[in-house]
Short mmCIF file of C-alpha atoms in Angstrom, two decimals:
data_model
loop_
_atom_site.label_atom_id
_atom_site.label_comp_id
_atom_site.label_asym_id
_atom_site.label_seq_id
_atom_site.Cartn_x
_atom_site.Cartn_y
_atom_site.Cartn_z
CA UNK A 1 16.37 30.02 7.77
CA UNK A 2 13.93 31.07 10.51
CA UNK A 3 11.08 31.37 7.99
CA UNK A 4 11.81 27.93 6.58
CA UNK A 5 12.06 26.34 10.04
CA UNK A 6 8.72 27.86 11.09
CA UNK A 7 7.07 26.60 7.92
CA UNK A 8 8.43 23.07 8.32
CA UNK A 9 6.94 22.97 11.80
CA UNK A 10 3.56 23.95 10.36
CA UNK A 11 3.81 21.37 7.57
CA UNK A 12 3.48 18.47 9.97
CA UNK A 13 1.11 20.07 12.48
CA UNK A 14 -1.51 21.57 10.13
CA UNK A 15 -3.88 19.94 7.65
CA UNK A 16 -4.19 21.49 4.20
CA UNK A 17 -6.69 21.74 1.39
CA UNK A 18 -3.91 21.03 -1.09
CA UNK A 19 -0.27 19.94 -1.01
CA UNK A 20 1.79 20.88 -4.07
CA UNK A 21 4.87 18.79 -4.87
CA UNK A 22 7.37 20.88 -6.81
CA UNK A 23 8.25 24.57 -6.71
CA UNK A 24 8.97 25.29 -10.36
CA UNK A 25 6.83 27.68 -12.39
CA UNK A 26 3.82 25.31 -12.42
CA UNK A 27 3.93 24.64 -8.68
CA UNK A 28 4.68 28.24 -7.71
CA UNK A 29 1.87 29.67 -9.85
CA UNK A 30 -0.50 27.01 -8.51
CA UNK A 31 0.41 27.87 -4.91
CA UNK A 32 -0.17 31.59 -5.51
CA UNK A 33 -3.48 31.00 -7.27
CA UNK A 34 -4.94 28.58 -4.73
CA UNK A 35 -3.82 30.51 -1.64
CA UNK A 36 -4.93 33.81 -3.16
CA UNK A 37 -8.38 32.36 -3.83
CA UNK A 38 -8.73 31.19 -0.24
CA UNK A 39 -7.44 27.60 -0.06
CA UNK A 40 -5.10 26.41 2.68
CA UNK A 41 -2.00 25.44 0.73
CA UNK A 42 1.33 23.74 1.34
CA UNK A 43 4.19 23.76 -1.18
CA UNK A 44 7.38 21.70 -0.96
CA UNK A 45 10.35 21.10 -3.23
CA UNK A 46 13.12 18.57 -2.70
CA UNK A 47 15.63 21.21 -3.77
CA UNK A 48 15.29 24.96 -4.03
CA UNK A 49 12.35 26.70 -5.66
CA UNK A 50 12.86 26.95 -9.44
CA UNK A 51 15.81 24.59 -9.04
CA UNK A 52 15.43 22.70 -12.32
CA UNK A 53 13.78 23.53 -15.68
CA UNK A 54 12.50 26.86 -14.36
CA UNK A 55 16.03 28.24 -13.92
CA UNK A 56 17.36 27.06 -17.28
CA UNK A 57 15.07 28.85 -19.74
CA UNK A 58 16.02 31.43 -22.35
CA UNK A 59 14.38 34.12 -20.17
CA UNK A 60 11.97 34.66 -23.05
CA UNK A 61 8.21 35.13 -22.75
CA UNK A 62 6.99 34.30 -26.22
CA UNK A 63 3.86 33.33 -28.05
CA UNK A 64 5.32 30.24 -29.72
CA UNK A 65 6.03 31.57 -33.19
CA UNK A 66 7.75 28.27 -34.08
CA UNK A 67 4.39 26.50 -33.72
CA UNK A 68 3.12 28.50 -36.71
CA UNK A 69 4.99 26.13 -39.02
CA UNK A 70 3.18 23.11 -37.60
CA UNK A 71 -0.11 25.05 -37.89
CA UNK A 72 -0.91 24.77 -34.18
CA UNK A 73 -2.70 28.10 -34.38
CA UNK A 74 -4.91 27.54 -31.34
CA UNK A 75 -1.83 27.13 -29.13
CA UNK A 76 -0.12 30.17 -30.69
CA UNK A 77 -3.22 32.29 -30.11
CA UNK A 78 -3.40 31.16 -26.49
CA UNK A 79 0.30 31.78 -25.84
CA UNK A 80 0.21 35.22 -27.50
CA UNK A 81 -2.70 36.24 -25.27
CA UNK A 82 -0.80 34.87 -22.25
CA UNK A 83 2.31 36.83 -23.24
CA UNK A 84 0.29 40.03 -23.58
CA UNK A 85 -1.34 39.43 -20.21
CA UNK A 86 2.05 38.98 -18.53
CA UNK A 87 3.38 42.19 -20.10
CA UNK A 88 0.36 44.10 -18.78
CA UNK A 89 0.47 42.42 -15.36
CA UNK A 90 4.23 42.75 -14.79
CA UNK A 91 5.30 45.87 -16.71
CA UNK A 92 8.51 46.28 -14.70
CA UNK A 93 9.60 42.68 -15.27
CA UNK A 94 8.09 41.29 -18.50
CA UNK A 95 8.94 43.65 -21.34
CA UNK A 96 8.56 43.67 -25.09
CA UNK A 97 11.74 43.03 -27.06
CA UNK A 98 12.45 42.87 -30.78
CA UNK A 99 13.65 39.69 -32.50
CA UNK A 100 15.75 40.05 -35.65
CA UNK A 101 15.78 36.84 -37.68
CA UNK A 102 18.19 36.23 -40.57
CA UNK A 103 17.38 33.80 -43.40
CA UNK A 104 20.10 32.03 -45.37
CA UNK A 105 20.03 30.93 -49.00
CA UNK A 106 18.47 27.52 -49.43
CA UNK A 107 16.29 27.76 -46.33
CA UNK A 108 12.97 25.92 -46.65
CA UNK A 109 10.98 29.18 -46.75
CA UNK A 110 11.65 32.59 -48.30
CA UNK A 111 11.96 35.72 -46.12
CA UNK A 112 8.73 37.14 -47.58
CA UNK A 113 6.82 33.97 -46.71
CA UNK A 114 8.16 34.07 -43.16
CA UNK A 115 7.52 37.82 -42.94
CA UNK A 116 3.90 37.19 -43.90
CA UNK A 117 3.83 34.62 -41.12
CA UNK A 118 5.01 37.21 -38.61
CA UNK A 119 2.11 39.46 -39.61
CA UNK A 120 -0.30 36.61 -38.93
CA UNK A 121 1.52 36.05 -35.62
CA UNK A 122 1.15 39.76 -34.82
CA UNK A 123 -2.57 39.70 -35.63
CA UNK A 124 -3.11 36.52 -33.60
CA UNK A 125 -1.59 38.45 -30.69
CA UNK A 126 -4.22 41.21 -31.14
CA UNK A 127 -1.62 43.54 -32.68
CA UNK A 128 -0.44 44.14 -29.10
CA UNK A 129 3.24 44.60 -29.96
CA UNK A 130 5.13 46.64 -32.53
CA UNK A 131 4.58 45.70 -36.16
CA UNK A 132 6.85 43.24 -37.98
CA UNK A 133 9.44 44.52 -40.49
CA UNK A 134 10.93 42.94 -43.61
CA UNK A 135 14.69 43.45 -43.84
CA UNK A 136 17.13 43.21 -46.72
CA UNK A 137 20.68 41.93 -46.10
CA UNK A 138 21.84 45.57 -46.26
CA UNK A 139 19.29 46.56 -43.59
CA UNK A 140 20.50 43.73 -41.37
CA UNK A 141 24.13 44.80 -41.79
CA UNK A 142 23.28 48.41 -40.90
CA UNK A 143 21.32 47.50 -37.77
CA UNK A 144 23.47 44.63 -36.47
CA UNK A 145 26.97 44.77 -37.99
CA UNK A 146 28.06 41.60 -36.16
CA UNK A 147 25.68 39.45 -38.25
CA UNK A 148 27.39 37.69 -41.16
CA UNK A 149 25.20 38.47 -44.17
CA UNK A 150 27.22 36.38 -46.62
CA UNK A 151 24.70 33.89 -47.93
CA UNK A 152 21.80 35.79 -46.40
CA UNK A 153 18.73 36.53 -48.53
CA UNK A 154 17.20 38.87 -45.95
CA UNK A 155 15.29 38.61 -42.75
CA UNK A 156 12.53 40.05 -40.62
CA UNK A 157 11.97 41.64 -37.24
CA UNK A 158 9.06 41.01 -34.89
CA UNK A 159 8.27 41.33 -31.19
CA UNK A 160 7.89 39.00 -28.25
CA UNK A 161 8.93 39.60 -24.63
CA UNK A 162 11.65 38.76 -22.13
CA UNK A 163 12.30 38.82 -18.40
CA UNK A 164 14.36 41.78 -17.23
CA UNK A 165 15.61 39.67 -14.32
CA UNK A 166 16.13 35.92 -14.43
CA UNK A 167 13.48 33.24 -14.71
CA UNK A 168 14.09 31.75 -11.25
CA UNK A 169 13.58 35.16 -9.65
CA UNK A 170 10.24 35.45 -11.44
CA UNK A 171 9.21 32.01 -10.15
CA UNK A 172 10.17 32.84 -6.59
CA UNK A 173 7.98 35.94 -6.66
CA UNK A 174 4.98 33.61 -7.10
CA UNK A 175 6.15 31.68 -4.04
CA UNK A 176 6.45 35.00 -2.22
CA UNK A 177 2.87 35.89 -3.20
CA UNK A 178 1.67 32.51 -1.96
CA UNK A 179 3.39 33.08 1.39
CA UNK A 180 1.77 36.51 1.61
CA UNK A 181 -1.63 34.87 1.03
CA UNK A 182 -1.06 32.42 3.88
CA UNK A 183 0.49 29.42 2.14
CA UNK A 184 3.10 27.32 3.93
CA UNK A 185 6.10 26.68 1.68
CA UNK A 186 9.50 25.13 2.29
CA UNK A 187 12.41 24.27 0.03
CA UNK A 188 14.67 21.24 0.56
CA UNK A 189 11.71 19.12 1.68
CA UNK A 190 11.31 15.91 -0.31
CA UNK A 191 8.23 13.81 -0.85
CA UNK A 192 9.17 10.14 -0.57
CA UNK A 193 5.68 8.86 -1.29
CA UNK A 194 2.03 9.39 -0.40
CA UNK A 195 -1.04 7.28 0.34
CA UNK A 196 -4.73 8.01 0.44
CA UNK A 197 -6.12 7.61 3.97
CA UNK A 198 -9.90 8.02 3.80
CA UNK A 199 -10.54 11.53 2.50
CA UNK A 200 -6.98 12.76 3.02
CA UNK A 201 -3.62 12.28 1.32
CA UNK A 202 -0.80 11.50 3.78
CA UNK A 203 2.54 12.39 2.25
CA UNK A 204 5.75 11.13 3.83
CA UNK A 205 8.16 14.06 3.67
CA UNK A 206 11.85 14.34 4.51
CA UNK A 207 13.76 17.46 5.49
CA UNK A 208 16.74 17.19 3.15
CA UNK A 209 18.90 19.38 5.39
CA UNK A 210 18.74 17.19 8.51
CA UNK A 211 17.17 13.94 7.31
CA UNK A 212 14.15 14.10 9.63
CA UNK A 213 10.88 12.65 8.28
CA UNK A 214 7.30 13.71 8.96
CA UNK A 215 3.81 13.46 7.48
CA UNK A 216 1.88 16.16 5.62
CA UNK A 217 -1.90 15.80 5.41
CA UNK A 218 -3.95 17.36 2.60
CA UNK A 219 -7.30 16.81 0.89
CA UNK A 220 -5.84 17.17 -2.61
CA UNK A 221 -2.38 16.17 -3.84
CA UNK A 222 -0.98 18.17 -6.76
CA UNK A 223 2.02 16.75 -8.59
CA UNK A 224 3.88 19.71 -10.09
CA UNK A 225 7.28 18.04 -10.03
CA UNK A 226 8.16 19.17 -13.54
CA UNK A 227 10.37 16.61 -15.30
CA UNK A 228 9.86 14.21 -12.38
CA UNK A 229 6.04 14.10 -12.51
CA UNK A 230 6.07 10.53 -13.85
CA UNK A 231 8.48 9.35 -11.15
CA UNK A 232 6.37 10.80 -8.34
CA UNK A 233 3.22 9.31 -9.83
CA UNK A 234 4.94 5.94 -9.70
CA UNK A 235 5.53 6.48 -5.97
CA UNK A 236 1.83 7.13 -5.37
CA UNK A 237 0.49 4.51 -7.77
CA UNK A 238 -1.20 7.02 -10.06
CA UNK A 239 -2.23 6.00 -13.58
CA UNK A 240 -2.41 8.99 -15.92
CA UNK A 241 -3.44 9.60 -19.51
CA UNK A 242 -0.23 11.53 -20.20
CA UNK A 243 3.48 11.15 -19.66
CA UNK A 244 6.66 13.08 -20.45
CA UNK A 245 9.32 13.01 -23.11
CA UNK A 246 12.51 14.99 -22.40
CA UNK A 247 14.44 17.41 -24.57
CA UNK A 248 17.70 18.86 -23.29
CA UNK A 249 18.53 22.49 -23.96
CA UNK A 250 21.69 24.35 -23.07
CA UNK A 251 22.79 27.99 -23.23
CA UNK A 252 26.21 29.57 -22.92
CA UNK A 253 26.75 32.90 -21.16
CA UNK A 254 29.55 34.91 -22.78
CA UNK A 255 30.75 38.54 -22.72
CA UNK A 256 28.40 41.00 -24.40
CA UNK A 257 28.43 40.54 -28.18
CA UNK A 258 26.29 43.57 -29.07
CA UNK A 259 24.95 46.48 -27.06
CA UNK A 260 21.71 46.52 -29.05
CA UNK A 261 18.79 45.53 -26.83
CA UNK A 262 17.26 42.98 -29.17
CA UNK A 263 17.32 39.23 -29.64
CA UNK A 264 19.15 37.92 -32.70
CA UNK A 265 17.44 34.80 -34.02
CA UNK A 266 18.81 32.35 -36.56
CA UNK A 267 17.87 28.92 -37.79
CA UNK A 268 20.56 26.58 -36.50
CA UNK A 269 22.01 23.71 -38.51
CA UNK A 270 19.36 21.37 -37.09
CA UNK A 271 16.58 23.69 -38.32
CA UNK A 272 15.35 25.05 -34.99
CA UNK A 273 15.47 28.65 -33.82
CA UNK A 274 18.75 29.66 -32.25
CA UNK A 275 19.06 32.86 -30.17
CA UNK A 276 21.54 35.52 -29.14
CA UNK A 277 19.85 37.08 -26.10
CA UNK A 278 20.88 40.21 -24.18
CA UNK A 279 21.62 39.66 -20.48
CA UNK A 280 22.83 42.99 -19.08
CA UNK A 281 26.48 43.28 -20.06
CA UNK A 282 26.52 39.60 -20.96
CA UNK A 283 25.03 37.61 -23.85
CA UNK A 284 23.17 34.30 -23.63
CA UNK A 285 23.41 32.04 -26.69
CA UNK A 286 21.60 28.78 -27.49
CA UNK A 287 19.72 26.52 -27.45
CA UNK A 288 20.19 22.85 -28.25
CA UNK A 289 17.40 20.27 -28.59
CA UNK A 290 18.59 16.80 -27.66
CA UNK A 291 16.24 13.91 -26.95
CA UNK A 292 16.93 12.41 -23.50
CA UNK A 293 15.67 9.25 -21.84
CA UNK A 294 15.64 10.79 -18.34
CA UNK A 295 15.49 14.29 -16.80
CA UNK A 296 18.97 14.30 -15.22
CA UNK A 297 21.22 16.13 -17.69
CA UNK A 298 24.63 17.77 -17.97
CA UNK A 299 26.40 19.99 -20.45
CA UNK A 300 28.64 17.93 -22.72
CA UNK A 301 31.55 18.87 -24.94
CA UNK A 302 29.33 18.15 -27.96
CA UNK A 303 26.66 20.57 -26.65
CA UNK A 304 29.22 23.35 -26.29
CA UNK A 305 30.73 22.62 -29.69
CA UNK A 306 27.26 22.79 -31.31
CA UNK A 307 26.47 26.19 -29.81
CA UNK A 308 29.91 27.66 -30.57
CA UNK A 309 29.91 26.32 -34.12
CA UNK A 310 26.44 27.70 -34.85
CA UNK A 311 27.12 31.12 -33.42
CA UNK A 312 30.51 31.52 -35.07
CA UNK A 313 28.99 30.63 -38.46
CA UNK A 314 26.43 33.39 -38.14
CA UNK A 315 28.40 36.28 -36.61
CA UNK A 316 31.44 38.21 -37.82
CA UNK A 317 33.33 38.64 -34.56
CA UNK A 318 36.87 39.99 -34.28
CA UNK A 319 37.75 36.63 -32.78
CA UNK A 320 35.54 33.53 -32.90
CA UNK A 321 34.00 32.56 -29.59
CA UNK A 322 35.77 29.70 -27.85
CA UNK A 323 35.79 27.75 -24.61
CA UNK A 324 37.73 30.50 -22.87
CA UNK A 325 34.89 33.00 -23.48
CA UNK A 326 32.30 30.93 -21.60
CA UNK A 327 31.43 32.53 -18.25
CA UNK A 328 28.77 29.98 -17.29
CA UNK A 329 26.28 27.52 -18.76
CA UNK A 330 22.59 26.76 -18.38
CA UNK A 331 21.37 23.21 -18.89
CA UNK A 332 17.90 21.79 -18.35
CA UNK A 333 15.24 19.57 -19.84
CA UNK A 334 11.97 20.52 -21.43
CA UNK A 335 9.27 18.13 -20.16
CA UNK A 336 7.06 17.52 -23.20
CA UNK A 337 3.57 16.15 -22.60
CA UNK A 338 2.34 13.26 -24.75
CA UNK A 339 -0.51 10.77 -24.48
CA UNK A 340 0.59 7.69 -22.57
CA UNK A 341 -0.50 5.41 -25.41
CA UNK A 342 1.57 7.25 -28.02
CA UNK A 343 4.92 5.77 -27.01
CA UNK A 344 8.30 7.52 -26.92
CA UNK A 345 9.21 7.40 -30.63
CA UNK A 346 7.55 10.73 -31.41
CA UNK A 347 9.42 13.51 -33.26
CA UNK A 348 10.07 15.48 -30.11
CA UNK A 349 11.26 18.56 -32.04
CA UNK A 350 7.69 18.92 -33.32
CA UNK A 351 6.15 18.64 -29.85
CA UNK A 352 4.87 21.82 -28.23
CA UNK A 353 5.40 23.04 -24.69
CA UNK A 354 1.66 23.06 -23.98
CA UNK A 355 0.60 22.03 -20.51
CA UNK A 356 -1.86 19.25 -19.68
CA UNK A 357 -3.74 18.90 -16.40
CA UNK A 358 -4.50 15.28 -15.60
CA UNK A 359 -7.05 14.89 -12.78
CA UNK A 360 -8.05 11.72 -10.95
CA UNK A 361 -11.35 12.64 -9.33
CA UNK A 362 -11.63 9.38 -7.40
CA UNK A 363 -8.40 9.97 -5.45
CA UNK A 364 -8.34 13.81 -5.56
CA UNK A 365 -4.99 13.79 -7.34
CA UNK A 366 -3.82 16.25 -10.01
CA UNK A 367 -0.75 15.97 -12.25
CA UNK A 368 0.60 18.89 -14.31
CA UNK A 369 2.44 17.82 -17.47
CA UNK A 370 4.49 20.07 -19.74
CA UNK A 371 4.05 23.82 -19.55
CA UNK A 372 6.22 26.89 -19.93
CA UNK A 373 6.64 30.19 -18.17
CA UNK A 374 4.53 32.10 -20.72
CA UNK A 375 1.42 30.13 -19.79
CA UNK A 376 1.85 30.21 -16.00
CA UNK A 377 -1.20 32.36 -15.19
CA UNK A 378 -3.46 29.95 -17.08
CA UNK A 379 -1.96 27.03 -15.15
CA UNK A 380 -2.76 28.71 -11.83
CA UNK A 381 -6.36 29.48 -12.75
CA UNK A 382 -7.00 26.06 -14.30
CA UNK A 383 -5.66 24.22 -11.25
CA UNK A 384 -7.81 26.40 -8.98
CA UNK A 385 -10.87 25.39 -11.02
CA UNK A 386 -9.87 21.73 -10.85
CA UNK A 387 -9.39 21.85 -7.08
CA UNK A 388 -12.79 23.50 -6.64
CA UNK A 389 -14.37 20.70 -8.71
CA UNK A 390 -12.78 18.22 -6.29
CA UNK A 391 -14.81 19.79 -3.47
CA UNK A 392 -12.39 22.30 -1.94
CA UNK A 393 -14.23 25.53 -1.15
CA UNK A 394 -12.44 28.65 -2.41
CA UNK A 395 -13.57 31.62 -0.33
CA UNK A 396 -12.53 34.20 -2.95
CA UNK A 397 -12.61 32.45 -6.36
CA UNK A 398 -12.39 35.70 -8.35
CA UNK A 399 -9.35 37.09 -6.50
CA UNK A 400 -6.62 38.48 -8.81
CA UNK A 401 -3.66 36.56 -7.39
CA UNK A 402 -0.92 37.81 -9.72
CA UNK A 403 0.60 41.03 -11.02
CA UNK A 404 2.46 44.03 -9.71
CA UNK A 405 0.83 46.15 -6.98
CA UNK A 406 -1.50 48.96 -8.08
CA UNK A 407 0.01 52.15 -9.48
CA UNK A 408 -0.85 53.96 -6.24
CA UNK A 409 1.55 51.68 -4.34
CA UNK A 410 4.28 52.20 -6.92
CA UNK A 411 3.73 55.96 -6.72
CA UNK A 412 4.05 55.82 -2.93
CA UNK A 413 7.38 54.01 -3.27
CA UNK A 414 8.71 56.32 -5.98
CA UNK A 415 7.63 59.44 -4.07
CA UNK A 416 9.44 58.24 -0.94
CA UNK A 417 12.51 57.35 -2.99
CA UNK A 418 12.49 60.80 -4.58
CA UNK A 419 12.11 62.59 -1.24
CA UNK A 420 15.13 60.80 0.19
CA UNK A 421 17.07 61.28 -3.07
CA UNK A 422 17.59 57.53 -3.36
CA UNK A 423 18.78 57.57 -6.95
CA UNK A 424 21.72 59.76 -5.98
CA UNK A 425 22.95 56.74 -4.02
CA UNK A 426 23.06 54.61 -7.18
CA UNK A 427 26.59 53.33 -7.69
CA UNK A 428 28.38 54.92 -10.62
CA UNK A 429 28.91 51.48 -12.11
CA UNK A 430 25.22 50.51 -12.00
CA UNK A 431 23.22 49.95 -15.17
CA UNK A 432 19.97 51.47 -13.89
CA UNK A 433 18.67 53.73 -11.15
CA UNK A 434 18.36 52.22 -7.70
CA UNK A 435 14.66 53.05 -7.39
CA UNK A 436 13.76 51.23 -10.63
CA UNK A 437 15.76 48.16 -9.70
CA UNK A 438 14.40 47.81 -6.17
CA UNK A 439 10.81 48.24 -7.32
CA UNK A 440 11.15 45.67 -10.09
CA UNK A 441 12.70 43.06 -7.82
CA UNK A 442 10.66 43.55 -4.63
CA UNK A 443 7.62 45.74 -5.43
CA UNK A 444 5.86 46.85 -2.22
CA UNK A 445 8.44 45.05 -0.06
CA UNK A 446 11.01 47.58 -1.27
CA UNK A 447 9.25 50.25 0.82
CA UNK A 448 10.77 48.67 3.94
CA UNK A 449 14.18 48.87 2.31
CA UNK A 450 13.77 52.63 1.89
CA UNK A 451 13.42 53.05 5.63
CA UNK A 452 16.53 50.95 6.25
CA UNK A 453 18.51 53.07 3.81
CA UNK A 454 17.13 56.27 5.35
CA UNK A 455 18.34 55.20 8.78
CA UNK A 456 21.68 53.88 7.53
CA UNK A 457 22.87 54.99 4.04
CA UNK A 458 25.44 52.16 4.01
CA UNK A 459 22.51 49.81 3.41
CA UNK A 460 22.60 51.09 -0.19
CA UNK A 461 26.24 50.05 -0.67
CA UNK A 462 26.97 47.33 -3.20
CA UNK A 463 28.05 44.30 -1.21
CA UNK A 464 29.41 41.92 -3.87
CA UNK A 465 31.83 43.63 -6.22
CA UNK A 466 30.95 43.36 -9.90
CA UNK A 467 27.21 43.13 -9.16
CA UNK A 468 24.35 45.50 -8.38
CA UNK A 469 23.17 43.87 -5.14
CA UNK A 470 23.18 46.18 -2.13
CA UNK A 471 23.41 45.27 1.54
CA UNK A 472 19.73 45.61 2.38
CA UNK A 473 18.87 43.22 -0.48
CA UNK A 474 21.00 40.53 1.16
CA UNK A 475 19.29 41.17 4.50
CA UNK A 476 15.90 40.95 2.80
CA UNK A 477 16.87 37.66 1.13
CA UNK A 478 17.98 36.26 4.49
CA UNK A 479 14.74 37.17 6.24
CA UNK A 480 12.14 36.66 3.52
CA UNK A 481 13.45 34.47 0.70
CA UNK A 482 14.31 31.17 2.40
CA UNK A 483 18.00 31.17 1.42
CA UNK A 484 19.13 27.73 2.58
CA UNK A 485 22.25 27.18 0.47
CA UNK A 486 24.53 29.81 -1.04
CA UNK A 487 23.51 28.75 -4.54
CA UNK A 488 19.91 29.71 -3.73
CA UNK A 489 20.99 33.34 -3.71
CA UNK A 490 23.78 33.30 -6.28
CA UNK A 491 21.87 31.42 -8.96
CA UNK A 492 18.12 31.73 -8.30
CA UNK A 493 17.12 34.76 -6.19
CA UNK A 494 19.85 36.59 -8.12
CA UNK A 495 21.74 35.71 -11.31
CA UNK A 496 25.20 36.40 -9.94
CA UNK A 497 26.74 33.00 -10.70
CA UNK A 498 25.40 33.15 -14.25
CA UNK A 499 27.16 36.37 -15.14
CA UNK A 500 30.20 36.58 -12.85
CA UNK A 501 33.23 34.36 -13.42
CA UNK A 502 33.41 31.47 -10.98
CA UNK A 503 36.96 32.29 -9.89
CA UNK A 504 36.06 35.95 -9.42
CA UNK A 505 33.38 34.83 -6.97
CA UNK A 506 35.73 32.46 -5.20
CA UNK A 507 38.11 35.34 -4.42
CA UNK A 508 35.39 37.91 -3.72
CA UNK A 509 35.66 39.59 -0.31
CA UNK A 510 32.18 40.96 -0.87
CA UNK A 511 30.77 37.47 -1.33
CA UNK A 512 32.29 36.37 1.96
CA UNK A 513 30.63 39.34 3.64
CA UNK A 514 27.36 38.44 1.91
CA UNK A 515 27.68 34.95 3.38
CA UNK A 516 28.02 36.46 6.84
CA UNK A 517 24.81 38.42 6.25
CA UNK A 518 22.97 35.36 4.93
CA UNK A 519 24.27 32.63 7.22
CA UNK A 520 25.86 34.23 10.29
CA UNK A 521 28.07 31.75 12.13
CA UNK A 522 27.67 29.22 9.30
CA UNK A 523 29.03 31.62 6.66
CA UNK A 524 32.42 29.98 6.13
CA UNK A 525 30.90 26.50 6.05
CA UNK A 526 28.34 27.50 3.40
CA UNK A 527 30.96 29.34 1.34
CA UNK A 528 33.31 26.33 1.34
CA UNK A 529 30.46 23.91 0.61
CA UNK A 530 29.38 25.90 -2.45
CA UNK A 531 32.84 25.96 -4.02
CA UNK A 532 33.45 22.31 -3.15
CA UNK A 533 30.28 21.38 -5.02
CA UNK A 534 30.63 23.79 -7.96
CA UNK A 535 33.79 23.46 -10.00
CA UNK A 536 34.89 25.96 -12.61
CA UNK A 537 35.07 24.23 -15.99
CA UNK A 538 36.04 27.37 -17.91
CA UNK A 539 39.52 28.65 -18.58
CA UNK A 540 41.46 30.38 -15.75
CA UNK A 541 39.95 33.74 -14.92
CA UNK A 542 42.05 36.85 -15.45
CA UNK A 543 40.69 39.86 -13.53
CA UNK A 544 39.67 42.78 -15.75
CA UNK A 545 37.73 45.95 -15.15
CA UNK A 546 34.12 45.16 -16.03
CA UNK A 547 30.78 46.89 -15.73
CA UNK A 548 28.48 45.48 -13.04
CA UNK A 549 25.81 42.91 -13.65
#
């Protein structure tokens, strides 16, 4: 909280080159790019960073293979190059994964036709990943016995990528980079409107936690509010050439269905791709595609029934998945960019997730429409170019503002970890070595954690039972990650509430201790507030011995 409080003080005392409204993937990447290139940047979000669409993705980093069917080859080429660039820039976090797709009799295309398409997809991605494979029903049965091959005419396997940790964690690391480059960022700060005063935007902001209002002054105003871009533009009187349509997508998190580290892809009853995605010792299944009139969405009984029906049709499980198997849900909207004069009667299932940057040079205002995680580095660079064209001087325009630290820094960390025998402290229930996990999550900041563990080995103890989060990670989150509400940690800096039963958390002694680390004297208040706000909609939880998450 100290970091957030200091930053809020600076928000209304400093003047900035750019103020970014919205801390999802577009806003976070923009903040990292601009601050890294030398601009004086402020970033606010009315909730937590990555608190909406950016925490409800499939955790996939893909080149848009579904856009091959609509022949949007330029977009596919761009997204494939972006995917490759992310894999190279974040090798510990963004990793190649195989997709196995099954084709049923009567589908609109044959497996060989689709397989040929995957080769074109592979070539458009510069043959960066493993080659595609054509699979017979027998091959599919041998490699993934849980797939129901009755009615299958074959399938194919190809590569894309996924996030080893969750999407919201990836977004926050851009915020962390921006802070390191000198940006001032604060969550739970709402923009309630802005006006142009001479050469400066004056934004009226409100601290959501205490209700206090103040002004933020900046030369350029960047609307990166995700699904709420149109609403914020209405507040500031901006006329844009684009607007959003909304498509709701949900996922269900269930116990692990297969221990194979690959994505199972099917064509759901509505014709769109439908995934079974590994998530540690859990499985994520979905997604839906429901046209919505507004960005505020919830999981409905029909959504759950659709996902369960589709997955049970396509897998041969000992027992069909039901409501009682659902550990948690993810539900968000895809903001889809369209021309303002095209109306809202478009076939939204055919719309792509491409981003559009809408700039008003007269008022120094930029709106970011659409977008997806795969293309985030392009968004950052393109916004930096747009801001420079608006007259903001970037002192280091060629600075590489993204990516993991150089190999020499990683080697320094790994050498120190080896000398202190860190991996011997890995809990027996953990899924990976402690050194690998700390580096992936915190990079060079994990070096400080090593010293804490060296001085006090209990800092390497797992704090919340059933997870892999150790005490010094909670202390790091408290001091450096702007944890304001308990959900910020459980759902976004970590993925604990996604993969641990709600009732297990409610009765967790370790979670109560984690609250004391995070919130001190306010621990009990924050714990009670979280469980008052978040109700368990699943069946009653029966404790069982499970591997950690």
